Short mmCIF file of C-alpha atoms and ligand atoms in Angstrom, two decimals:
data_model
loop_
_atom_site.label_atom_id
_atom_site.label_comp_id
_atom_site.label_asym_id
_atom_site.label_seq_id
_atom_site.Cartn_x
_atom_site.Cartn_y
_atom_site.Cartn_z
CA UNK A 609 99.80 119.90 104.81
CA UNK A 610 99.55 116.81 107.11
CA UNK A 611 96.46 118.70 109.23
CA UNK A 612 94.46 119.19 106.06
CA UNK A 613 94.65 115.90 104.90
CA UNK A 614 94.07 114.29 107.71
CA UNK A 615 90.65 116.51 108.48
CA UNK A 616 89.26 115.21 105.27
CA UNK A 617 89.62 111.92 106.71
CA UNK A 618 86.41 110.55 108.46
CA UNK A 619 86.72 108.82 111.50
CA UNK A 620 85.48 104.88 111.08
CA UNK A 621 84.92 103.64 114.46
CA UNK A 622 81.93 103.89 116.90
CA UNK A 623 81.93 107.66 118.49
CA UNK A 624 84.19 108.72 121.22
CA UNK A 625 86.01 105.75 121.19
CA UNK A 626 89.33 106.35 121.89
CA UNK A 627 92.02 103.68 120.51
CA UNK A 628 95.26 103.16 119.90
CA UNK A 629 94.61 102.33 116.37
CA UNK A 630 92.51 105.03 114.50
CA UNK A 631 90.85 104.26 111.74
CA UNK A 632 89.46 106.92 109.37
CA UNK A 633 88.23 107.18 105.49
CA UNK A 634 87.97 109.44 102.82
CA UNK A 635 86.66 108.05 99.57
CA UNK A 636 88.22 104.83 99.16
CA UNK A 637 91.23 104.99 100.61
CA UNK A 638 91.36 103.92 104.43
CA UNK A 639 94.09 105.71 106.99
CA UNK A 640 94.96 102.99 109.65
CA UNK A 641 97.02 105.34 112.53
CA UNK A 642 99.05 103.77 115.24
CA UNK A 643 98.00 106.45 117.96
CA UNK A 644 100.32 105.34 120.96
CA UNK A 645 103.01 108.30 120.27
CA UNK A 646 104.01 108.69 124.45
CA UNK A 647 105.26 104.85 123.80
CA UNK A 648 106.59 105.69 120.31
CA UNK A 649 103.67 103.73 118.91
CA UNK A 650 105.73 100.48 120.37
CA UNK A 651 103.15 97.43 120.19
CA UNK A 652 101.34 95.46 122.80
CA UNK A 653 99.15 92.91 122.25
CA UNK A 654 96.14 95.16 121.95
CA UNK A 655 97.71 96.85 119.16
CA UNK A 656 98.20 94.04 117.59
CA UNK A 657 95.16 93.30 117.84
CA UNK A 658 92.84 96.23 117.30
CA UNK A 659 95.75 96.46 114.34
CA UNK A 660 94.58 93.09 113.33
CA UNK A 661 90.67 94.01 113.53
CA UNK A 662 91.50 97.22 111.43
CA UNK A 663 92.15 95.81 108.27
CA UNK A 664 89.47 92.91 108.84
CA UNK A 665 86.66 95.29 109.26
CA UNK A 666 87.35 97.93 106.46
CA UNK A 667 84.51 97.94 104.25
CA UNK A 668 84.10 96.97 100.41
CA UNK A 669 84.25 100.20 98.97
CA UNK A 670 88.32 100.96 100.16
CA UNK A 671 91.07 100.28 97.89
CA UNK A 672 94.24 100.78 99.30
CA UNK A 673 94.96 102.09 102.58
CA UNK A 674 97.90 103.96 104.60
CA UNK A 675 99.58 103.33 107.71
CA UNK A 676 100.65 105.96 109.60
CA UNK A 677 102.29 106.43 112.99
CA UNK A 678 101.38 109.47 115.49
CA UNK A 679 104.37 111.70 116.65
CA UNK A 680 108.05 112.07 115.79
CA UNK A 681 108.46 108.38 115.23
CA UNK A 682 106.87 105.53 113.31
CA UNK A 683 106.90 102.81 115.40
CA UNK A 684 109.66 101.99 118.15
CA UNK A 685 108.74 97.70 118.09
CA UNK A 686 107.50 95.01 120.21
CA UNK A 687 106.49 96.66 123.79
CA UNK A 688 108.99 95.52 125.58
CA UNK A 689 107.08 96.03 128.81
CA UNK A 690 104.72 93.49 127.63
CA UNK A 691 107.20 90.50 127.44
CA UNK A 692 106.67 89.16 130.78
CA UNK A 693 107.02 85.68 131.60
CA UNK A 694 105.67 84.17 128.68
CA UNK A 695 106.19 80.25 128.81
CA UNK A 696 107.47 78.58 125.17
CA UNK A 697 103.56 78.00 124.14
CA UNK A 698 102.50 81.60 124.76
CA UNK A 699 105.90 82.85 123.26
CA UNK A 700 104.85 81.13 119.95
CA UNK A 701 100.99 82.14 120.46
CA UNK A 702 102.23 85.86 120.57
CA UNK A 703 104.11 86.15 117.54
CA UNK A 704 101.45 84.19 115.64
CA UNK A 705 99.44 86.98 116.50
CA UNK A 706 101.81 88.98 114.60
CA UNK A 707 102.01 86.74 112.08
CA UNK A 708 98.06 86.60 111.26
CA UNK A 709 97.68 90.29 111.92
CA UNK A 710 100.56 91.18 109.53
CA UNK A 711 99.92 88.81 106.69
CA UNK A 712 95.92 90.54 107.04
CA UNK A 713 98.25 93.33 105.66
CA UNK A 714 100.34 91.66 103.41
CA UNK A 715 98.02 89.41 101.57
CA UNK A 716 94.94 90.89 101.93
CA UNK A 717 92.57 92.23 100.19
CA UNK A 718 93.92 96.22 99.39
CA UNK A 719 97.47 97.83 98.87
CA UNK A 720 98.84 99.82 101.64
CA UNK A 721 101.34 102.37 102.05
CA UNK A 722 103.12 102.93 104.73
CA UNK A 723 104.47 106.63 105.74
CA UNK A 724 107.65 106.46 107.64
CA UNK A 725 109.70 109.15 109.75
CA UNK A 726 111.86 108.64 113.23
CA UNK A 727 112.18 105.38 114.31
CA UNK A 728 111.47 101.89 111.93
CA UNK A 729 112.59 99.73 114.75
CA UNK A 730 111.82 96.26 115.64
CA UNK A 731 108.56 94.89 115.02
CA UNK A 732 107.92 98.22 113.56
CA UNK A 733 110.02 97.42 110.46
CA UNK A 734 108.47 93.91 110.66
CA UNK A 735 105.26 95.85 110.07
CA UNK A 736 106.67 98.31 107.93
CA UNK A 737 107.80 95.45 105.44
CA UNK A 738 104.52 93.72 105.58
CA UNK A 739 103.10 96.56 103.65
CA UNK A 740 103.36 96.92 99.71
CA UNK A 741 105.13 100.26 99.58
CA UNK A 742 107.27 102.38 101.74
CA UNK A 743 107.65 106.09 101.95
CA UNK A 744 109.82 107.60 104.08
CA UNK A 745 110.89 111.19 105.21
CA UNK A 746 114.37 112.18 105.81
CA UNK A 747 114.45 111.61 109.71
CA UNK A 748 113.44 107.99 109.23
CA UNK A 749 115.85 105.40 110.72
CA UNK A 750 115.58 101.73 110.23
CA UNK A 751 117.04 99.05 113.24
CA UNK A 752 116.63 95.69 114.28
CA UNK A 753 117.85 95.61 117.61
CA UNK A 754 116.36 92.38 118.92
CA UNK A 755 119.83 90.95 119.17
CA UNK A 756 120.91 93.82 121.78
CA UNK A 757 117.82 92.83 123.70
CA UNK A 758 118.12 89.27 123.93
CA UNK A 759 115.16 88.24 121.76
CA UNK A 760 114.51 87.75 117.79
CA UNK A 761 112.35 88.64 115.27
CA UNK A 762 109.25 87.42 115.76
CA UNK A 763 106.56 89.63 113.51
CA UNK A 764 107.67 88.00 110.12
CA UNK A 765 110.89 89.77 109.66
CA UNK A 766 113.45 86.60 108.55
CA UNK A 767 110.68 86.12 105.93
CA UNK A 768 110.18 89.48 104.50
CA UNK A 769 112.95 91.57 105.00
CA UNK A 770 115.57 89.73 103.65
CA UNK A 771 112.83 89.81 100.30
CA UNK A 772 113.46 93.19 100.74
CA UNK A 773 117.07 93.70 100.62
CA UNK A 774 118.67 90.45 101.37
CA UNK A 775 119.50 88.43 103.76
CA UNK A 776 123.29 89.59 104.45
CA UNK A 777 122.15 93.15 105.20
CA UNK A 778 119.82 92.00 107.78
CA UNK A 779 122.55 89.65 109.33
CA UNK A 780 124.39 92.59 109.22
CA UNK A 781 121.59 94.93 111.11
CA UNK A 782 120.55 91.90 113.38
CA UNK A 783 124.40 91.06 114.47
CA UNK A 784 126.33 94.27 114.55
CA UNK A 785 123.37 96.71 115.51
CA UNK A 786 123.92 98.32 112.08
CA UNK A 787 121.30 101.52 111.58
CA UNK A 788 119.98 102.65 108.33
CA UNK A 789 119.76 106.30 107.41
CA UNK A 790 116.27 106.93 104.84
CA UNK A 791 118.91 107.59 102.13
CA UNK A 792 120.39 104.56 102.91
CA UNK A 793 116.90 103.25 102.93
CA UNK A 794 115.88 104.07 99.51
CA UNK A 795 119.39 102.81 98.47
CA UNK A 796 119.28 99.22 99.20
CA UNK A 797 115.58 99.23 98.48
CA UNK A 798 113.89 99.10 102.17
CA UNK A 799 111.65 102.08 100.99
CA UNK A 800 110.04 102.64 97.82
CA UNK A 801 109.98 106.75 97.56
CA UNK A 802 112.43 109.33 99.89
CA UNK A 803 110.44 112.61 100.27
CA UNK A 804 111.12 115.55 102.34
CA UNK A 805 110.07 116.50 105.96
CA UNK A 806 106.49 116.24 106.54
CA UNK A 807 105.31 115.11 103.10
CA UNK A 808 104.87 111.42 103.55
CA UNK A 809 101.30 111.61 103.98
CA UNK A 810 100.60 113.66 100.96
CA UNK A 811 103.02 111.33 98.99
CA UNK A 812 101.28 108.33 100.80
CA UNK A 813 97.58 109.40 99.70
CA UNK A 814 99.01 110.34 96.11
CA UNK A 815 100.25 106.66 95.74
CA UNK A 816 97.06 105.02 97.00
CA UNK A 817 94.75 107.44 94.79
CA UNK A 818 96.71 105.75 91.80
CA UNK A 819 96.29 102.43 93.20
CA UNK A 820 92.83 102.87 93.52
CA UNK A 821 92.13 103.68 90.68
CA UNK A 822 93.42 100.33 89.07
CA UNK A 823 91.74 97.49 87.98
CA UNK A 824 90.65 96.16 91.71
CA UNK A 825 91.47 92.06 89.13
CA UNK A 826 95.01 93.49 88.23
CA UNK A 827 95.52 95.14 91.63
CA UNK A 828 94.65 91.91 93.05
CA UNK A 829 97.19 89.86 90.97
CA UNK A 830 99.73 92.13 91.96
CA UNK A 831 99.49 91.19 95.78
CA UNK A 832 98.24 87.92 95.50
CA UNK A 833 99.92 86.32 92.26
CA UNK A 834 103.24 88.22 92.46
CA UNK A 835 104.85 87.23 95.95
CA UNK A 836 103.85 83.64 95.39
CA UNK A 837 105.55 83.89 91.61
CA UNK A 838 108.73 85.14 93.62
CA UNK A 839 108.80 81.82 95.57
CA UNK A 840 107.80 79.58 92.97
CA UNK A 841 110.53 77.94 90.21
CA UNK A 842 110.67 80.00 87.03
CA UNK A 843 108.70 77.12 85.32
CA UNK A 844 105.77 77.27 88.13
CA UNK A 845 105.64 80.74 88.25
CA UNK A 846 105.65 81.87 84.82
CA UNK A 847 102.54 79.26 84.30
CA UNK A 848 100.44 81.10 87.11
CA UNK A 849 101.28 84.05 85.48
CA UNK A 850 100.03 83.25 82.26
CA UNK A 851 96.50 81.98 84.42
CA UNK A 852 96.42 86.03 85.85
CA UNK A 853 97.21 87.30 82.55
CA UNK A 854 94.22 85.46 81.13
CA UNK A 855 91.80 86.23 84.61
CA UNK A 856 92.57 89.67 83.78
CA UNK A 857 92.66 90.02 80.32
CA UNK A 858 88.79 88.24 79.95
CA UNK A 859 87.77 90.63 82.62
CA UNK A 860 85.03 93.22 81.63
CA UNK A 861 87.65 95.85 82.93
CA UNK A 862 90.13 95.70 81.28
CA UNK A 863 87.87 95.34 77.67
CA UNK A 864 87.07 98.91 78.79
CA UNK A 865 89.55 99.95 79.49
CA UNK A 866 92.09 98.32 76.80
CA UNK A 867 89.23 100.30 74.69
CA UNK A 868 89.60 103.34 76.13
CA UNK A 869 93.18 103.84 75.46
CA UNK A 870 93.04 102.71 71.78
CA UNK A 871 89.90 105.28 71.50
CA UNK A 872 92.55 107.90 73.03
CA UNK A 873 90.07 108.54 75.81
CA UNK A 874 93.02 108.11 78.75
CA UNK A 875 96.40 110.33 79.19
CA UNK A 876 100.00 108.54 77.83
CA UNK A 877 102.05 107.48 79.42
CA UNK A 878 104.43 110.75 80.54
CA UNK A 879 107.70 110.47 81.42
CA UNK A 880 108.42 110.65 84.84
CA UNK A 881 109.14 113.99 86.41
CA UNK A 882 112.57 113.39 87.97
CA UNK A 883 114.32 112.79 84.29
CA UNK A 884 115.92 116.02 83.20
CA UNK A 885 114.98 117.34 79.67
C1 1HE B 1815 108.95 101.84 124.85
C2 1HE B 1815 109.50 101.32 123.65
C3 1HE B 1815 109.37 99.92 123.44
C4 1HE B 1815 109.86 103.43 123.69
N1 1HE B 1815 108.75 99.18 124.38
N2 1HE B 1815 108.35 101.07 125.75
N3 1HE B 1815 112.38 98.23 120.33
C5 1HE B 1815 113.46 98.86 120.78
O1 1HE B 1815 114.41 98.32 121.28
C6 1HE B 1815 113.40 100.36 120.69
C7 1HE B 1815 113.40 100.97 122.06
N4 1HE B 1815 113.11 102.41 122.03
C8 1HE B 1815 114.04 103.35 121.78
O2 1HE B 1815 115.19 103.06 121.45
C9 1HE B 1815 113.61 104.77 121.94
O3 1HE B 1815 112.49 104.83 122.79
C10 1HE B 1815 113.24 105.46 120.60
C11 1HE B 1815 114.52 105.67 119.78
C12 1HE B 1815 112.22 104.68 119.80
C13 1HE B 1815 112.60 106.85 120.89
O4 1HE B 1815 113.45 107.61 121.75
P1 1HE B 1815 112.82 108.89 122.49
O5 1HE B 1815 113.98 109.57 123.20
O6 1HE B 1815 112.04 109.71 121.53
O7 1HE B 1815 111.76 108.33 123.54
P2 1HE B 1815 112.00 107.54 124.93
O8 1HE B 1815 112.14 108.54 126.04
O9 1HE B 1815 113.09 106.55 124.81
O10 1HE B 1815 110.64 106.73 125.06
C14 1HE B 1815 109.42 107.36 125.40
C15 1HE B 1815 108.63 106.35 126.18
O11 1HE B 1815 108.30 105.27 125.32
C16 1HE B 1815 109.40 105.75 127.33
O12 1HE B 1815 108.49 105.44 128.35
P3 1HE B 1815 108.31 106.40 129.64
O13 1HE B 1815 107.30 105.69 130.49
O14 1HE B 1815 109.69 106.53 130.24
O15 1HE B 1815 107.81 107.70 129.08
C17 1HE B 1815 109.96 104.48 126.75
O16 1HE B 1815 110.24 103.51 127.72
C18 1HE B 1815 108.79 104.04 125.88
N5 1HE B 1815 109.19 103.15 124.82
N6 1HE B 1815 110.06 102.32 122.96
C19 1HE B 1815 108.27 99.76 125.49
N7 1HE B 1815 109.82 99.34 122.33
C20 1HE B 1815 107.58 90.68 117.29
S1 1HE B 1815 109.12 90.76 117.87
C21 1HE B 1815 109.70 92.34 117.63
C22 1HE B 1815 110.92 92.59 118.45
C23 1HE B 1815 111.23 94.03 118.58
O17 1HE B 1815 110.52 94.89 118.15
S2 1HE B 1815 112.71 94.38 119.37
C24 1HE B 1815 112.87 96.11 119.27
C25 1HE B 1815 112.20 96.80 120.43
#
C-alpha cells in the first residue's frame, strides 16, 4: 500500500538531487519526507533547513501536505552529534531556526498531516505537534527525553505540546522520562487518528484529500483564526470569530457552495463509520 502511493507521487526538486528532505506531489497535495532513516531521521541543521525551504517553496496549486519519516521510525530528535560547542548566542540562533522553520508549518499557508510510527522523540514530537493533525500506527512511541540528556526543548515544544495535552503530562514526560504508547497517544489527544501497521500514509493522503477539497477561505481560518482564538479572552476571540465568519460567509465560495447543498447537489452528512448500527 505505502509503495503505490508513494509512486504516484512526483518528485519536486531539481533531478538527481539527493536530500535529506524529499519533496514530491501528486495533485495538490505535497509529501514532505524526512529521508535520513540510518540516523532515525534525527535533525541537523540542514534538515532544518532544507525542512524549512520545503514548505517555503511549495507551489500555489498544493493544499495540504504530509510529513512523513523514512524507515522504522519517525523522527528520533535534535542530532545530538550536532550540539557542539555552541556559545549562548548560537544556542538561541539554533533553536530559532526551529522556531521559524516549524511555525512555516504551523501557521502557514496549507494543513499538514503528519504520519507517525517508531520513535516521536525529541524535536521530533516538537515537529510532530507543529503540524495540524497526527496519525499514528501502532508501533509509534512518543518521548521527551531532553531532561536525560542535559538539554531542553528547544523546537517549540513548552508552547505547543502542553496545547496539546497539557502541561502536567509533559512535566510528567520531561521529568520522569515517562513514554507514551500510540494508544496512549490517541488517549490524551497527542494524535488525532490510531490506524493499524503500515496504513498511515493511506490514512494521511485520505485526510489531506478532504482538506483539500475545502474552501482554501475556511481552511485558512481554521489555521490562522483558530490558534490565535485559543489564546485570546473569550470576549477577543469570539469578536475575530465573528470577522472570519463574515470573510467567509461573503466569499464567492461558499455562495456556491451554501447553494449547492440546498440544491441537493453534495452528499449529507453520513454518520461516521465507527458508530455501530
Ligand atoms: C542519532 C540520534 C540522535 C539515533 N542524534 N544520532 N533524541 C534522543 O535522545 C533519541 C536518541 N535515539 C534513540 O534513543 C534511538 O536511536 C532510537 C530509539 C531513536 C532508535 O533506536 P535504534 O536501535 O533503531 O537505532 P540506533 O542504533 O540507536 O541508532 C541508529 C543510528 O542513528 C546510530 O548511529 P550509528 O552511527 O551508530 O549508526 C545512532 O547514534 C543514530 N541516532 N538518534 C544523533 N537523536 C530542538 S531541541 C530538541 C531536543 C531533542 O530532540 S532531545 C532528544 C534527542
Amino acid at each position: 500500500m505505502k509503495e503505490n502511493l508513494l509512486e504516484d507521487f512526483l518528485p519536486h526538486m531539481p533531478a538527481n538531487e539527493t536530500r535529506e528532505v524529499q519533496v514530491s506531489i501528486r495533485g495538490p497535495i505535497a509529501r514532505i519526507d524526512l529521508c535520513r532513516p540510518d540516523k532515525r531521521n534525527a535533525m541537523n541543521d540542514d534538515v532544518v533547513r532544507q525542512l524549512h525551504r520545503s514548505f517555503l517553496d511549495l507551489p500555489a496549486s498544493v493544499r495540504a501536505a504530509i510529513i512523513t519519516g523514512a524507515g522504522a521510525h519517525f523522527c528520533a530528535g535534535l542530532d545530538l552529534s550536532d550540539v557542539g560547542e555552541r556559545n549562548a548566542d548560537e544556542a538561541i540562533a539554533h533553536s530559532r531556526r526551529w522556531h521559524a522553520a516549524f511555525a512555516e508549518i504551523q501557521t502557514g499557508r496549507i494543513p499538514v498531516v503528519a504520519v507517525l510510527q517508531g520513535a516521536v522523540i525529541g524535536g521530533g514530537l516538537e515537529l510532530a505537534s507543529a503540524c495540524h493533525l497526527r496519525v499514528a500506527e501502532p508501533s509509534a512511541y512518543f518521548a521527551l527525553p531532553e531532561a536525560q540528556r542535559g538539554i531542553f526543548v528547544g523546537g517549540g515544544g513548552s508552547a505547543r505540546i502542553p496545547r496539546l495535552i497539557g502541561v502536567s503530562r509533559m512535566t510528567d514526560m520531561m521529568l520522569s522520562g515517562r513514554v507514551f504508547d500510540a494508544m496512549e497517544a490517541e488517549r490524551i489527544g497527542l494524535v488525532n487518528y490510531l490506524v493499524g501497521p503500515a496504513e498511515g500514509l493511506a490514512k494521511a493522503l485520505q485526510l489531506a484529500q478532504s482538506i483539500a477539497s475545502n474552501a482554501p477561505l475556511s481552511n485558512f481560518a481554521v489555521l490562522q483564526a483558530l490558534p490565535r482564538i485559543a489564546d485570546q479572552s473569550l470576549s477577543d476571540g469570539l469578536f475575530i470569530e465573528s470577522l472570519m465568519a463574515a470573510l467567509t460567509e461573503r466569499s464567492p465560495e461558499a455562495t456556491e457552495r451554501l447553494q449547492a447543498f440546498l440544491q441537493k447537489r453534495v452528499a449529507k452528512i453520513a454518520p461516521s463509520a465507527a458508530v455501530p448500527g
